C-alpha atoms as a printed R data frame, in Angstrom:
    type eleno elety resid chain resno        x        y        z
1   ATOM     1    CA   UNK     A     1 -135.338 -123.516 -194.009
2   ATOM     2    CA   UNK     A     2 -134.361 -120.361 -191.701
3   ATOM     3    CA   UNK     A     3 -133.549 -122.056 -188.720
4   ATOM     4    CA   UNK     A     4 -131.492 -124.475 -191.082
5   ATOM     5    CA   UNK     A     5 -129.486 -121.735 -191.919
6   ATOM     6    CA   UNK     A     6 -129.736 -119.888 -189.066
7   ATOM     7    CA   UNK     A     7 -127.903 -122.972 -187.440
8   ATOM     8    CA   UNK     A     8 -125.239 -123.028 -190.073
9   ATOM     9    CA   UNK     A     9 -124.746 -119.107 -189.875
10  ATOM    10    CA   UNK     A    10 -124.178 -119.920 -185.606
11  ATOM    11    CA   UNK     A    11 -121.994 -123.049 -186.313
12  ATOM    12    CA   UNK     A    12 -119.895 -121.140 -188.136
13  ATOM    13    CA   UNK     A    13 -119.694 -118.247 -185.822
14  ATOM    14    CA   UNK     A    14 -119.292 -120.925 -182.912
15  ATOM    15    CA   UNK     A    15 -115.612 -122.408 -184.677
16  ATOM    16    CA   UNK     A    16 -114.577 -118.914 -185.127
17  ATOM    17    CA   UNK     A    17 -115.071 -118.210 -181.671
18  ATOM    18    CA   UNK     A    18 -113.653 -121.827 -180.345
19  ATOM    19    CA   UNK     A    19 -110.945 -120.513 -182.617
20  ATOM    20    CA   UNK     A    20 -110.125 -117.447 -181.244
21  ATOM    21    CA   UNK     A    21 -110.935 -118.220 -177.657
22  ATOM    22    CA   UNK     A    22 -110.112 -121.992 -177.047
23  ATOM    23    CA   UNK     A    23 -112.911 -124.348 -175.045
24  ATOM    24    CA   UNK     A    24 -110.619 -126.919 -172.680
25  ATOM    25    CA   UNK     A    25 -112.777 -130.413 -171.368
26  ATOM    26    CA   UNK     A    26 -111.457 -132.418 -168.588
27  ATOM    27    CA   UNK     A    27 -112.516 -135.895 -169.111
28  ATOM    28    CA   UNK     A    28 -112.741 -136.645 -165.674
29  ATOM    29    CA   UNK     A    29 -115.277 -134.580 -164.201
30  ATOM    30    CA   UNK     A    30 -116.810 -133.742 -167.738
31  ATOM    31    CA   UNK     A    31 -116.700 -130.268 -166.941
32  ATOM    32    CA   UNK     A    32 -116.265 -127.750 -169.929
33  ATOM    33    CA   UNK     A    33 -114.760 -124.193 -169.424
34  ATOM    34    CA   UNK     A    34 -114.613 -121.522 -172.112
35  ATOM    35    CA   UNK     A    35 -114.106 -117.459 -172.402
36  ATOM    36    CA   UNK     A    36 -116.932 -117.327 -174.658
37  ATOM    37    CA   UNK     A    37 -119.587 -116.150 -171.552
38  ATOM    38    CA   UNK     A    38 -120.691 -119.541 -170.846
39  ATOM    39    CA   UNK     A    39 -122.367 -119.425 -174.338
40  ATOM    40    CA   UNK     A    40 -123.649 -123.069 -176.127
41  ATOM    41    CA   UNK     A    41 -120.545 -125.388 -176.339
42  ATOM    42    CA   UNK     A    42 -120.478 -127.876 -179.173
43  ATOM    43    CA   UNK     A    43 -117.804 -130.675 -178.386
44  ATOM    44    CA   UNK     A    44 -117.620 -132.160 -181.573
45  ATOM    45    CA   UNK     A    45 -116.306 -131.986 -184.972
46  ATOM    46    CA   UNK     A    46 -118.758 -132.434 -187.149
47  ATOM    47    CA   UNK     A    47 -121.550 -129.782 -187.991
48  ATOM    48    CA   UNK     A    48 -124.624 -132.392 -187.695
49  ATOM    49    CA   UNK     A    49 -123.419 -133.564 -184.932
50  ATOM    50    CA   UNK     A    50 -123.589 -131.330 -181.687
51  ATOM    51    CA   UNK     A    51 -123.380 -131.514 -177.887
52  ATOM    52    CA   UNK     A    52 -124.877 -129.077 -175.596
53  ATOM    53    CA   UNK     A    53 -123.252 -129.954 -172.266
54  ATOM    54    CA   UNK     A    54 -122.672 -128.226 -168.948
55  ATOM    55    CA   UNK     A    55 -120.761 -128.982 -165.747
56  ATOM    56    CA   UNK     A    56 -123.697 -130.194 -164.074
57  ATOM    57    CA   UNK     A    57 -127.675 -130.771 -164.832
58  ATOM    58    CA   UNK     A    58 -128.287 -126.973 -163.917
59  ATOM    59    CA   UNK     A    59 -125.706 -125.506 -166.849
60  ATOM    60    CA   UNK     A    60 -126.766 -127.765 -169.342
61  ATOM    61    CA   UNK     A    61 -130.371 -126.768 -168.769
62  ATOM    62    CA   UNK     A    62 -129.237 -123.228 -169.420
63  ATOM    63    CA   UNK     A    63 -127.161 -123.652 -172.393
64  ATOM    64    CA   UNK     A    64 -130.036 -126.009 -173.543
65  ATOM    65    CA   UNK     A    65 -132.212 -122.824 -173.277
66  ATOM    66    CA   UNK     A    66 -129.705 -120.694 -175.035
67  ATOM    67    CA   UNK     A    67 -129.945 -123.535 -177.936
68  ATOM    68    CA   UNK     A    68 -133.394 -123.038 -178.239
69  ATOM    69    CA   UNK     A    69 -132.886 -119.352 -178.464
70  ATOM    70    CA   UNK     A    70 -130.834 -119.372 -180.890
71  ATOM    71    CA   UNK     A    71 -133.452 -121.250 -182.945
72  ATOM    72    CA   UNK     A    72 -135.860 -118.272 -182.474
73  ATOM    73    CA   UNK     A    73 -136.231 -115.487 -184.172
74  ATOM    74    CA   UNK     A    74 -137.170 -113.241 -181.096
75  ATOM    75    CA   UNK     A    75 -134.499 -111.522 -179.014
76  ATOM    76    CA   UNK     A    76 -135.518 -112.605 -175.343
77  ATOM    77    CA   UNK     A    77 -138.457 -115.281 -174.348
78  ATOM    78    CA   UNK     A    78 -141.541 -113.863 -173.102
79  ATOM    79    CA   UNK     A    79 -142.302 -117.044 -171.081
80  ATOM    80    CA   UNK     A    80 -140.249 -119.212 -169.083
81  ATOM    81    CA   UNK     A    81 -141.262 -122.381 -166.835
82  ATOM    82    CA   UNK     A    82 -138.937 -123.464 -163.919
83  ATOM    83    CA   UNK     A    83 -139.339 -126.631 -162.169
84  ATOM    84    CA   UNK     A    84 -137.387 -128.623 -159.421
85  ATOM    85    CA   UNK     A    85 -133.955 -130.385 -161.134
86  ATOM    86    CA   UNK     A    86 -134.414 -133.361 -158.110
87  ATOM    87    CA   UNK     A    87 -137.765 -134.400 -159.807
88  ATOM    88    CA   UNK     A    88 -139.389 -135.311 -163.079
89  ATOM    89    CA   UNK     A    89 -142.705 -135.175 -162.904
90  ATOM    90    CA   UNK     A    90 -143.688 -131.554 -162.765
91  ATOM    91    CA   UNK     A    91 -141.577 -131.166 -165.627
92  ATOM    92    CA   UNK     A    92 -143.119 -134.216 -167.746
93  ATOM    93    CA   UNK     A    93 -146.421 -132.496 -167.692
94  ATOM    94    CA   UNK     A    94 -145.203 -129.153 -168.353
95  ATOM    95    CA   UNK     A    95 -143.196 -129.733 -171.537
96  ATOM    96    CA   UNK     A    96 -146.470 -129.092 -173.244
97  ATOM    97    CA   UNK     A    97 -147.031 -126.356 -172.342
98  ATOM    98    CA   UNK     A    98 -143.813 -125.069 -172.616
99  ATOM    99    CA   UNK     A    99 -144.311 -125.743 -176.756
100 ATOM   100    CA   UNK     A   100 -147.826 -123.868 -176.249
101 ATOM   101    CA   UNK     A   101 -146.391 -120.466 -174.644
102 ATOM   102    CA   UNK     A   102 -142.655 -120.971 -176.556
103 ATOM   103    CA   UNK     A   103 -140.976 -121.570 -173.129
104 ATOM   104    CA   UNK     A   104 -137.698 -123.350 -172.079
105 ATOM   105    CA   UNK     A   105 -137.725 -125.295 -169.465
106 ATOM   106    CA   UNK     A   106 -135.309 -123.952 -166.644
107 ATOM   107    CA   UNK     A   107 -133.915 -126.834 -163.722
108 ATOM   108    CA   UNK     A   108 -133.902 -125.273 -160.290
109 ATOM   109    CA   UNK     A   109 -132.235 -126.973 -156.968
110 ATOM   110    CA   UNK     A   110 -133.624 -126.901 -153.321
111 ATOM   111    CA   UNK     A   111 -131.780 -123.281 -152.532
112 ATOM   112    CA   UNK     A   112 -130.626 -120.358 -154.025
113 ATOM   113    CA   UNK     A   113 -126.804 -121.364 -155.061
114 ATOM   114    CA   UNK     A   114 -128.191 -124.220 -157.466
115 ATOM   115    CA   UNK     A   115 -130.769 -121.874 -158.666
116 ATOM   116    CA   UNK     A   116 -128.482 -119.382 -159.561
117 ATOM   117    CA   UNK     A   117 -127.785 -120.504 -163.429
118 ATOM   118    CA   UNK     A   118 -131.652 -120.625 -163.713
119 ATOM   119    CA   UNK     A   119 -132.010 -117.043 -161.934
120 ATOM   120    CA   UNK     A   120 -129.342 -115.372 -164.452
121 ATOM   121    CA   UNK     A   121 -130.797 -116.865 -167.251
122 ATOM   122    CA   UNK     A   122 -133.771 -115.355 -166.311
123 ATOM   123    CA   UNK     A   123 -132.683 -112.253 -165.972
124 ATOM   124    CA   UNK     A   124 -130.518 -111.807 -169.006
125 ATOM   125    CA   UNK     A   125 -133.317 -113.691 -171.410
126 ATOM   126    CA   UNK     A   126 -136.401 -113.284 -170.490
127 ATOM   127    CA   UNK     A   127 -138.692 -110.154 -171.405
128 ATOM   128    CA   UNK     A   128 -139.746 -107.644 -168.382
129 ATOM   129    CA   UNK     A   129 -142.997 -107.978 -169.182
130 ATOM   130    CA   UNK     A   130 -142.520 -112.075 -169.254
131 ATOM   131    CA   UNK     A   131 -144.534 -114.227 -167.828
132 ATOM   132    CA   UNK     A   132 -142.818 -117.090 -165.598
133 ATOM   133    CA   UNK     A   133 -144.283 -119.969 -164.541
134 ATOM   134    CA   UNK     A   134 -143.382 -122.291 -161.424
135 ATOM   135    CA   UNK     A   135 -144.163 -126.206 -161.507
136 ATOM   136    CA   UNK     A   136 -144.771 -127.902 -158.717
137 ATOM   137    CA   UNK     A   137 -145.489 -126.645 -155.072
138 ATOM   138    CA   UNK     A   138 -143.063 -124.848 -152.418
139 ATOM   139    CA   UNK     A   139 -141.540 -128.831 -151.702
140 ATOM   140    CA   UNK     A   140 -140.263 -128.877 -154.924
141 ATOM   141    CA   UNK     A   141 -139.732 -125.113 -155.714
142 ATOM   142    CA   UNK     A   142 -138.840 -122.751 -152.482
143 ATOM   143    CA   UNK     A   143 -140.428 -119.658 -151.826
144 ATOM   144    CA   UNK     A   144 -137.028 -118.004 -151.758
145 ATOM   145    CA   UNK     A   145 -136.407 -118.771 -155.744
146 ATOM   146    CA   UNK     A   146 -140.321 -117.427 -156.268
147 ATOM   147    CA   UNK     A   147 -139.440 -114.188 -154.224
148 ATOM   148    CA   UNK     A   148 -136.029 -113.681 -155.845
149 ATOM   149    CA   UNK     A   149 -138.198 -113.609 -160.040
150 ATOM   150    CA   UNK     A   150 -141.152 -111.809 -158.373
151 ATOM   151    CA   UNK     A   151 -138.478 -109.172 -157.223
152 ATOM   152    CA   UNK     A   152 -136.579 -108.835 -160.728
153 ATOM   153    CA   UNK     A   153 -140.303 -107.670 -161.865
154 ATOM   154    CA   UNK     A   154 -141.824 -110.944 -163.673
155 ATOM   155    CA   UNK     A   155 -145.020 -111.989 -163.288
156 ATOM   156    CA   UNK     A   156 -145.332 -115.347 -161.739
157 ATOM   157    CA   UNK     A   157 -148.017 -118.168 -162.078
158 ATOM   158    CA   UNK     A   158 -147.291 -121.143 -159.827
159 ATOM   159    CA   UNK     A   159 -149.288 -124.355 -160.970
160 ATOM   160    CA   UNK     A   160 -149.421 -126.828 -158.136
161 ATOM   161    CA   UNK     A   161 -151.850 -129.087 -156.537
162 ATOM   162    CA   UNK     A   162 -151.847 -131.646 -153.401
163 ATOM   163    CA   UNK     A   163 -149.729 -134.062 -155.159
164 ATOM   164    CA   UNK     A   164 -147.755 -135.259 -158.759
165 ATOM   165    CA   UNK     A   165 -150.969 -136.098 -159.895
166 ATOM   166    CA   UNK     A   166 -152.816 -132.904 -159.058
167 ATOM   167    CA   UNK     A   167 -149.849 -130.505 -160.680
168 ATOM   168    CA   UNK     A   168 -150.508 -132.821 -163.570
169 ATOM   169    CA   UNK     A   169 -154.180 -131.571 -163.370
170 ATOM   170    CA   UNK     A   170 -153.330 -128.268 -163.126
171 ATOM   171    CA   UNK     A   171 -150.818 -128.104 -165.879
172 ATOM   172    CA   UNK     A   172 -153.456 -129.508 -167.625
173 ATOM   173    CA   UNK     A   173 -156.321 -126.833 -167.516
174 ATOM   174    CA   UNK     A   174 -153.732 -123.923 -168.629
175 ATOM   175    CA   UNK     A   175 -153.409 -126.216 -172.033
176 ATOM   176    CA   UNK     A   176 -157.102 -124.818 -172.588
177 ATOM   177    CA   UNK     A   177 -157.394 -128.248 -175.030
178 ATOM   178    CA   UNK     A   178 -160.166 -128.436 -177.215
179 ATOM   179    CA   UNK     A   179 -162.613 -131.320 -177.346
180 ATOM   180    CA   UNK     A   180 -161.857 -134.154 -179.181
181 ATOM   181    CA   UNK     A   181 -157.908 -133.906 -178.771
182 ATOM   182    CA   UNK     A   182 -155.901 -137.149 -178.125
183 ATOM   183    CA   UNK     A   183 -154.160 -137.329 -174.764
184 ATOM   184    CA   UNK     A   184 -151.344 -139.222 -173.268
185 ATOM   185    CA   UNK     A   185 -151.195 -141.335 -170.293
186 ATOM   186    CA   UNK     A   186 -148.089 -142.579 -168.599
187 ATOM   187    CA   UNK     A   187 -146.816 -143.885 -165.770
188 ATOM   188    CA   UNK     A   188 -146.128 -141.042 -163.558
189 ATOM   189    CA   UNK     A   189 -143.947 -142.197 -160.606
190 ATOM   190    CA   UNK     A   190 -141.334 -143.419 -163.594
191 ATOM   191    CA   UNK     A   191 -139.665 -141.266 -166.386
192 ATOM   192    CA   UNK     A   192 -138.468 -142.922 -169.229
193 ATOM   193    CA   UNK     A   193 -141.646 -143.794 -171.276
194 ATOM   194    CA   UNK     A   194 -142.631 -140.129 -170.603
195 ATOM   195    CA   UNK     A   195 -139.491 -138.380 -171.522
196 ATOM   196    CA   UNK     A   196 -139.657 -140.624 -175.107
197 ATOM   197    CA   UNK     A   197 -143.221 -138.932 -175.469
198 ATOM   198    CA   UNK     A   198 -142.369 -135.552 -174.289
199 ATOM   199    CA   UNK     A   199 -141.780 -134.093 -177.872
200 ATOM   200    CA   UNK     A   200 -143.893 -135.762 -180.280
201 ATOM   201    CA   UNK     A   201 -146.673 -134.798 -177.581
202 ATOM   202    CA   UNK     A   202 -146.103 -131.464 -177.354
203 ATOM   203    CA   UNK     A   203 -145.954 -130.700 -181.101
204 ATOM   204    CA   UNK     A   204 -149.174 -132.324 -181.331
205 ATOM   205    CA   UNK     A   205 -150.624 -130.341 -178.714
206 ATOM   206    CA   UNK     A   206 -151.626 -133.556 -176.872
207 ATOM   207    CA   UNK     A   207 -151.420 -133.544 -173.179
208 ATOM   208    CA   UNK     A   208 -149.596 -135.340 -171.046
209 ATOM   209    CA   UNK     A   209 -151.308 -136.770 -168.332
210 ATOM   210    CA   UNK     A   210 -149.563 -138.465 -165.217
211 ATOM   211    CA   UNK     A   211 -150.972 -141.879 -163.978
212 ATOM   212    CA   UNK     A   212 -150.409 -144.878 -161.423
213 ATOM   213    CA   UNK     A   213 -149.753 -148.534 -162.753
214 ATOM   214    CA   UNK     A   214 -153.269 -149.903 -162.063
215 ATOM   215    CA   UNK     A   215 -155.700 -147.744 -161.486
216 ATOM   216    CA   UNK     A   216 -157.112 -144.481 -163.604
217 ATOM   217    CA   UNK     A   217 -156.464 -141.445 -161.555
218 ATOM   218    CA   UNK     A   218 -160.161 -139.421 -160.940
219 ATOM   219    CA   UNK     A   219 -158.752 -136.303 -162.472
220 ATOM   220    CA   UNK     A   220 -157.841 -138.099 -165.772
221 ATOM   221    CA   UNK     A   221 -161.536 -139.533 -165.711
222 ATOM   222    CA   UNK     A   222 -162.826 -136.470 -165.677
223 ATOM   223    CA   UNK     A   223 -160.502 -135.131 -168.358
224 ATOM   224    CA   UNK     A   224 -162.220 -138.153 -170.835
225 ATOM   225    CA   UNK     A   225 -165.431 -137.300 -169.543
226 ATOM   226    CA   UNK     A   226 -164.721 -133.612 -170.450
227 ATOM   227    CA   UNK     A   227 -162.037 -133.622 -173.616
228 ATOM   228    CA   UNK     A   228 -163.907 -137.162 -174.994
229 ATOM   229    CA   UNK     A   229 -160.595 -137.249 -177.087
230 ATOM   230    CA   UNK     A   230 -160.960 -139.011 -180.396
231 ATOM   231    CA   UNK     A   231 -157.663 -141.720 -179.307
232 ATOM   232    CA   UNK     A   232 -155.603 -142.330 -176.311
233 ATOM   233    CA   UNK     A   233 -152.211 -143.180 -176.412
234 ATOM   234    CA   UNK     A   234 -150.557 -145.369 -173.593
235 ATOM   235    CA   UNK     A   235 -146.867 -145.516 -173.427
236 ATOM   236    CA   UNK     A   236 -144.888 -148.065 -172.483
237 ATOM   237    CA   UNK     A   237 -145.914 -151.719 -171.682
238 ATOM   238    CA   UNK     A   238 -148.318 -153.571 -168.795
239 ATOM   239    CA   UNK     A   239 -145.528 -152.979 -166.310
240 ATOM   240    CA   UNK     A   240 -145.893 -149.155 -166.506
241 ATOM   241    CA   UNK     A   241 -149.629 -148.914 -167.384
242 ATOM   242    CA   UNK     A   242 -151.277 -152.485 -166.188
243 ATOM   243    CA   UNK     A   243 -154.144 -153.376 -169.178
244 ATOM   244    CA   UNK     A   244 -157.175 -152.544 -166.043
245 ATOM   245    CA   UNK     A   245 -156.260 -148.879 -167.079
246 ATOM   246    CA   UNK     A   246 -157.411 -149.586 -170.361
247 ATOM   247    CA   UNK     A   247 -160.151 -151.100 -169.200
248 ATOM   248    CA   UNK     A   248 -161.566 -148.135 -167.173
249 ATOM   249    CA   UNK     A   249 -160.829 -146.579 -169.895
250 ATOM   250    CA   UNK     A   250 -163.617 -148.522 -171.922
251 ATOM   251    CA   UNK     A   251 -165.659 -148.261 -169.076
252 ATOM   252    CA   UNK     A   252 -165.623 -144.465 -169.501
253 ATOM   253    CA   UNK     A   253 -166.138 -144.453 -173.061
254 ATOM   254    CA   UNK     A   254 -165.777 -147.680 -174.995
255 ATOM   255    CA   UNK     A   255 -165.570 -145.767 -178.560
256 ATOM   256    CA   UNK     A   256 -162.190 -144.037 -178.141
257 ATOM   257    CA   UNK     A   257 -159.206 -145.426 -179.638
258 ATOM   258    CA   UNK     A   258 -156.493 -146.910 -177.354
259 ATOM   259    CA   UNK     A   259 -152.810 -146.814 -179.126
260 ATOM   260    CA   UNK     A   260 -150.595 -148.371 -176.791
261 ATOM   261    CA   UNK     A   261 -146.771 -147.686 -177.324
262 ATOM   262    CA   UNK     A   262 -144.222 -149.756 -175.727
263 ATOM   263    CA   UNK     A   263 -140.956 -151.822 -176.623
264 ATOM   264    CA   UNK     A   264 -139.229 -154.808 -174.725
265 ATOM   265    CA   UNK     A   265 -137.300 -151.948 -172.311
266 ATOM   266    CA   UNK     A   266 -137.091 -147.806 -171.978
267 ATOM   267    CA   UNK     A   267 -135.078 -147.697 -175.291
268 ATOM   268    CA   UNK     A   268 -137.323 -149.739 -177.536
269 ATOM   269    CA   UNK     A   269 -140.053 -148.199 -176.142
270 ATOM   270    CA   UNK     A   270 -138.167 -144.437 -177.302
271 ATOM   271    CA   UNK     A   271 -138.030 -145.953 -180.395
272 ATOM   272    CA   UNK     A   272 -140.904 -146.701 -181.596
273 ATOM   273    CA   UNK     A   273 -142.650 -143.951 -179.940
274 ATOM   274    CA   UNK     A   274 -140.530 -142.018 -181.989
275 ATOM   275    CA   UNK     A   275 -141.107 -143.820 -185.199
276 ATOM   276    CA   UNK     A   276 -144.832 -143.791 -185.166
277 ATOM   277    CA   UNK     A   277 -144.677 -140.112 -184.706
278 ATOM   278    CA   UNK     A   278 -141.727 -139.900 -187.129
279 ATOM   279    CA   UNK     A   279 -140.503 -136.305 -186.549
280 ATOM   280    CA   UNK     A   280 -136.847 -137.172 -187.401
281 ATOM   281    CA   UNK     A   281 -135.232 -133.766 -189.000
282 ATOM   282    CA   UNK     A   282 -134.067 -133.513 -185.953
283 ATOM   283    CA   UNK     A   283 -133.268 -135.825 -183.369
284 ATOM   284    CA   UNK     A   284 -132.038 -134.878 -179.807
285 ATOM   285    CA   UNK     A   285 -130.091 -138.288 -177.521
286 ATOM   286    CA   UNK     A   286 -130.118 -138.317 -174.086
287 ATOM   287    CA   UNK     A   287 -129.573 -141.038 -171.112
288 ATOM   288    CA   UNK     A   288 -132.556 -143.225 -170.472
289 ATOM   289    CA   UNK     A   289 -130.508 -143.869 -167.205
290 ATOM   290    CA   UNK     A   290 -130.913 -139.922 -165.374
291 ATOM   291    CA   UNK     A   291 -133.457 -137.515 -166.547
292 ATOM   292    CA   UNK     A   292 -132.368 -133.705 -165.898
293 ATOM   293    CA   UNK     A   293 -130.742 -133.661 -169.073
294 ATOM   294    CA   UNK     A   294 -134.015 -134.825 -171.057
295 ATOM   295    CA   UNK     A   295 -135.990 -132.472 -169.077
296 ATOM   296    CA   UNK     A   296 -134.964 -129.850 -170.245
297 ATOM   297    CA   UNK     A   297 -133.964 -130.984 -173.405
298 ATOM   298    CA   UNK     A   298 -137.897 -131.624 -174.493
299 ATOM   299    CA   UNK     A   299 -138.870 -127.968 -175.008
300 ATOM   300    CA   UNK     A   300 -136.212 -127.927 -177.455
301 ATOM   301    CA   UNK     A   301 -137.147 -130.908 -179.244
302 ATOM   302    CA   UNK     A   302 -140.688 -129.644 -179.215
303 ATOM   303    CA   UNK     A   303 -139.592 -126.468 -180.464
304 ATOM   304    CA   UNK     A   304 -137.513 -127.275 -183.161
305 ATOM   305    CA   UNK     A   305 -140.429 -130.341 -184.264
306 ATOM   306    CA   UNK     A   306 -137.662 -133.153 -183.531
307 ATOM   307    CA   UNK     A   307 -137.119 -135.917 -181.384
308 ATOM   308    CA   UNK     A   308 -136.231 -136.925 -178.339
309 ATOM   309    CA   UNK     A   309 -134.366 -140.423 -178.076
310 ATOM   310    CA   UNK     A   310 -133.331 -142.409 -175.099
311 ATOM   311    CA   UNK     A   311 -129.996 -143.959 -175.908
312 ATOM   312    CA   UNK     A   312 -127.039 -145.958 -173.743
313 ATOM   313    CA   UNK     A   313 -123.891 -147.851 -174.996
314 ATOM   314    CA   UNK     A   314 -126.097 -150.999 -175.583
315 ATOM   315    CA   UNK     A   315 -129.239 -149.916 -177.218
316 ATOM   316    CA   UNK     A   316 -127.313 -147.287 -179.298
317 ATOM   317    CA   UNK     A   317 -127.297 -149.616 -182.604
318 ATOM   318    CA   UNK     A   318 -130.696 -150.512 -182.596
319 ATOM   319    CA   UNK     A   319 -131.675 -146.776 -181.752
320 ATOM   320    CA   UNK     A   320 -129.541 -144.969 -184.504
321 ATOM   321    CA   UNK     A   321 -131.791 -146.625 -186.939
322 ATOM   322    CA   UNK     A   322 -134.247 -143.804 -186.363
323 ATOM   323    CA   UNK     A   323 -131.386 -141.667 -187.667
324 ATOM   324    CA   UNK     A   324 -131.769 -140.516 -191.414
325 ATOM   325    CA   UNK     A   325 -128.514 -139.598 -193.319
326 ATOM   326    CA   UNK     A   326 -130.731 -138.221 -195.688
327 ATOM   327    CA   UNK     A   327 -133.293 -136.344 -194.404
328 ATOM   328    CA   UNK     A   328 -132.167 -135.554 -190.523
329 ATOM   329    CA   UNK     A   329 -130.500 -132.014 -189.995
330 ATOM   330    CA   UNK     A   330 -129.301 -132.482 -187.133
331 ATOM   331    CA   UNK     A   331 -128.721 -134.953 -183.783
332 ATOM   332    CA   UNK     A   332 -128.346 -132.573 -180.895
333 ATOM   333    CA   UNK     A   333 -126.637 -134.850 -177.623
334 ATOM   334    CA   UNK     A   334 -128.323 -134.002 -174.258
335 ATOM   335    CA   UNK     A   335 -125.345 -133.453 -171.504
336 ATOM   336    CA   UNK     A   336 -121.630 -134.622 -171.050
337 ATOM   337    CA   UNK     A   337 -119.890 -137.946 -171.723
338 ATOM   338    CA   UNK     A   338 -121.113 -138.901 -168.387
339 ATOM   339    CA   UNK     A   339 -124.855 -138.952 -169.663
340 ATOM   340    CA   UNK     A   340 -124.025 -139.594 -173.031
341 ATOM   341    CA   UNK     A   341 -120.684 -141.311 -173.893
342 ATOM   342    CA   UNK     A   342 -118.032 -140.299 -176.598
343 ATOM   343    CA   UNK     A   343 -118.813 -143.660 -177.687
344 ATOM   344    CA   UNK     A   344 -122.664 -143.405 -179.047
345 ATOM   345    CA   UNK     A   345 -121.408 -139.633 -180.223
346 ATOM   346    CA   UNK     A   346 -118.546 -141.435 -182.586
347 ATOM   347    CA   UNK     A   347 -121.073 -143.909 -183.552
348 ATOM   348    CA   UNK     A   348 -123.531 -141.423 -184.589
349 ATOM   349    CA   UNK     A   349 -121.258 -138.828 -186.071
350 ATOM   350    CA   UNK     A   350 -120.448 -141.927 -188.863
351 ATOM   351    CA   UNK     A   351 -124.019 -142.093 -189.963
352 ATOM   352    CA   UNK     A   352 -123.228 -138.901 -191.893
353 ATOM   353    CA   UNK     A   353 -119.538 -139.758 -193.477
């Protein structure tokens, strides 16, 4: 109920200032400028319905992360995770963790000039005495970027291993997850299926665990051997995670559950990941064609205990079903008209006339 109003109270703040201080869009390059300090932009007109945008996948990460703090009830984050914008899968695995330590997730690029949104966000939000942890090795994350937060006075973890696969194991062991606990398994060279899990998964504490088509990485073997969780969930169907992985699986222990998740494609897949777990108070859309946008846009689902839906122009219809008049708060849209057309935004702004 506070955050409910608490979004209200800053929706109402957020028209006087468009108001008084005008926010212009040009439709061609999506780009949004305003004199309110680069604040959260909402380009619609109806209070349910809200975009958080930016002129490219690096702004919308930040004014993602100033969404989520405007959720919270602290003044600045005492944790932060940044991860490489040119690659999903460090990020996959990290969203939960970033529900566990109350983080955003923060997109970086390859040098210093696409890091810079990331960097100032960073600075203005996040606590001195904050912790700041770096996904992925040097490849993916430069040494400069880790240099430039060390410098500012942060303390910085980086969790990295050989590989996608060994991040994922390293992510993994900071969860600290308790025996018993379900995990996830996905297909970790692809992001779709992953991104649909992202925020159901992190509420639930359940971690996300990166995996080839065929074969059952060693590191997640050992993490059944260890965890024994009481069910496994698989997302997304035989062409992401072949049916030998559930057979090592049975192989390792043939008494845990095996919930397999998947649709006929990425979007009915999202959807019915989304309905079993049926967190739909509030439901954040993003493409299911590009991922930065989601990336970042998981912590926040996580964090407010909503959803995160893949959507296009096609599959919008079938996906809006998941949409409650009734009892969803609000749809949050991840990224411009360019991710997310003005199209599935109109369609889902009727749901609640």
């Amino acid at each position: 109920m506070k955050n409910r109003i608490k979004s209200i109270l800053g929706m109402t703040f957020l028209f006087t200032c468009i108001n008084i201080f005008p926010i212009s869009v040009n439709a061609a390059n999506d780009e949004v400028s305003t004199s309110i300090n680069e604040d959260i932009f909402v380009v619609t007109g109806e209070a349910k319905v809200q975009r958080v945008a930016g002129k490219d996948r690096f702004e919308t990460c930040v004014n993602t992360a100033k969404k989520l703090n405007s959720r919270s009830d602290e003044e600045k984050c005492k944790n932060v995770i940044v991860s490489s914008g040119f690659g999903f899968a460090d990020a996959l695995c990290g969203s939960v963790l970033a529900k566990k330590i109350n983080a955003p997730v923060l997109l970086v690029g390859k040098d210093m000039q696409n890091s810079q949104n990331a960097l100032n966000y960073i600075n203005s939000n996040v606590s001195k005495d904050g912790n700041v942890y770096i996904l992925g090795g040097e490849a993916s994350v430069n040494s400069n970027i880790e240099n430039t937060i060390k410098n500012s006075g942060y303390k910085v973890k980086r969790l990295y291993g050989k590989d996608r696969l060994q991040t994922c194991n390293e992510v993994f062991k900071e969860l600290n997850i308790k025996e018993k606990t379900p995990i996830v398994i996905v297909n970790g060279f692809n992001f779709p299926d992953a991104l649909s899990v992202s925020a159901p998964a992190s509420i639930n504490g359940y971690p996300i665990l990166l995996s080839g088509k065929d074969t059952l990485p060693d590191y997640i073997k050992n993490i059944i051997n260890g965890v024994k969780p009481s069910e496994i969930f698989i997302i997304g169907g035989e062409g992401a995670i072949s049916k030998n992985i559930e057979g090592e699986i049975n192989k390792i222990n043939s008494g845990i559950k095996i919930n397999r998740l998947a649709g006929k494609d990425r979007y009915d897949t999202s959807l019915k990941v989304n309905q079993h777990f049926k967190n739909n108070e509030s439901v954040l859309l993003a493409s299911g064609q590009n991922y930065p946008d989601a990336l970042s846009g998981s912590a926040l689902a996580a964090q407010i205990n909503g959803s995160l839906l893949l959507v296009n122009d096609t599959a919008v219809n079938e996906q809006i079903r998941f949409i409650d008049r009734d009892k969803t708060d609000d749809v949050i849209i991840l990224g411009g008209k360019a991710s997310v057309s003005e199209k599935v935004q109109e369609i889902v702004e009727k749901i609640f006339k």
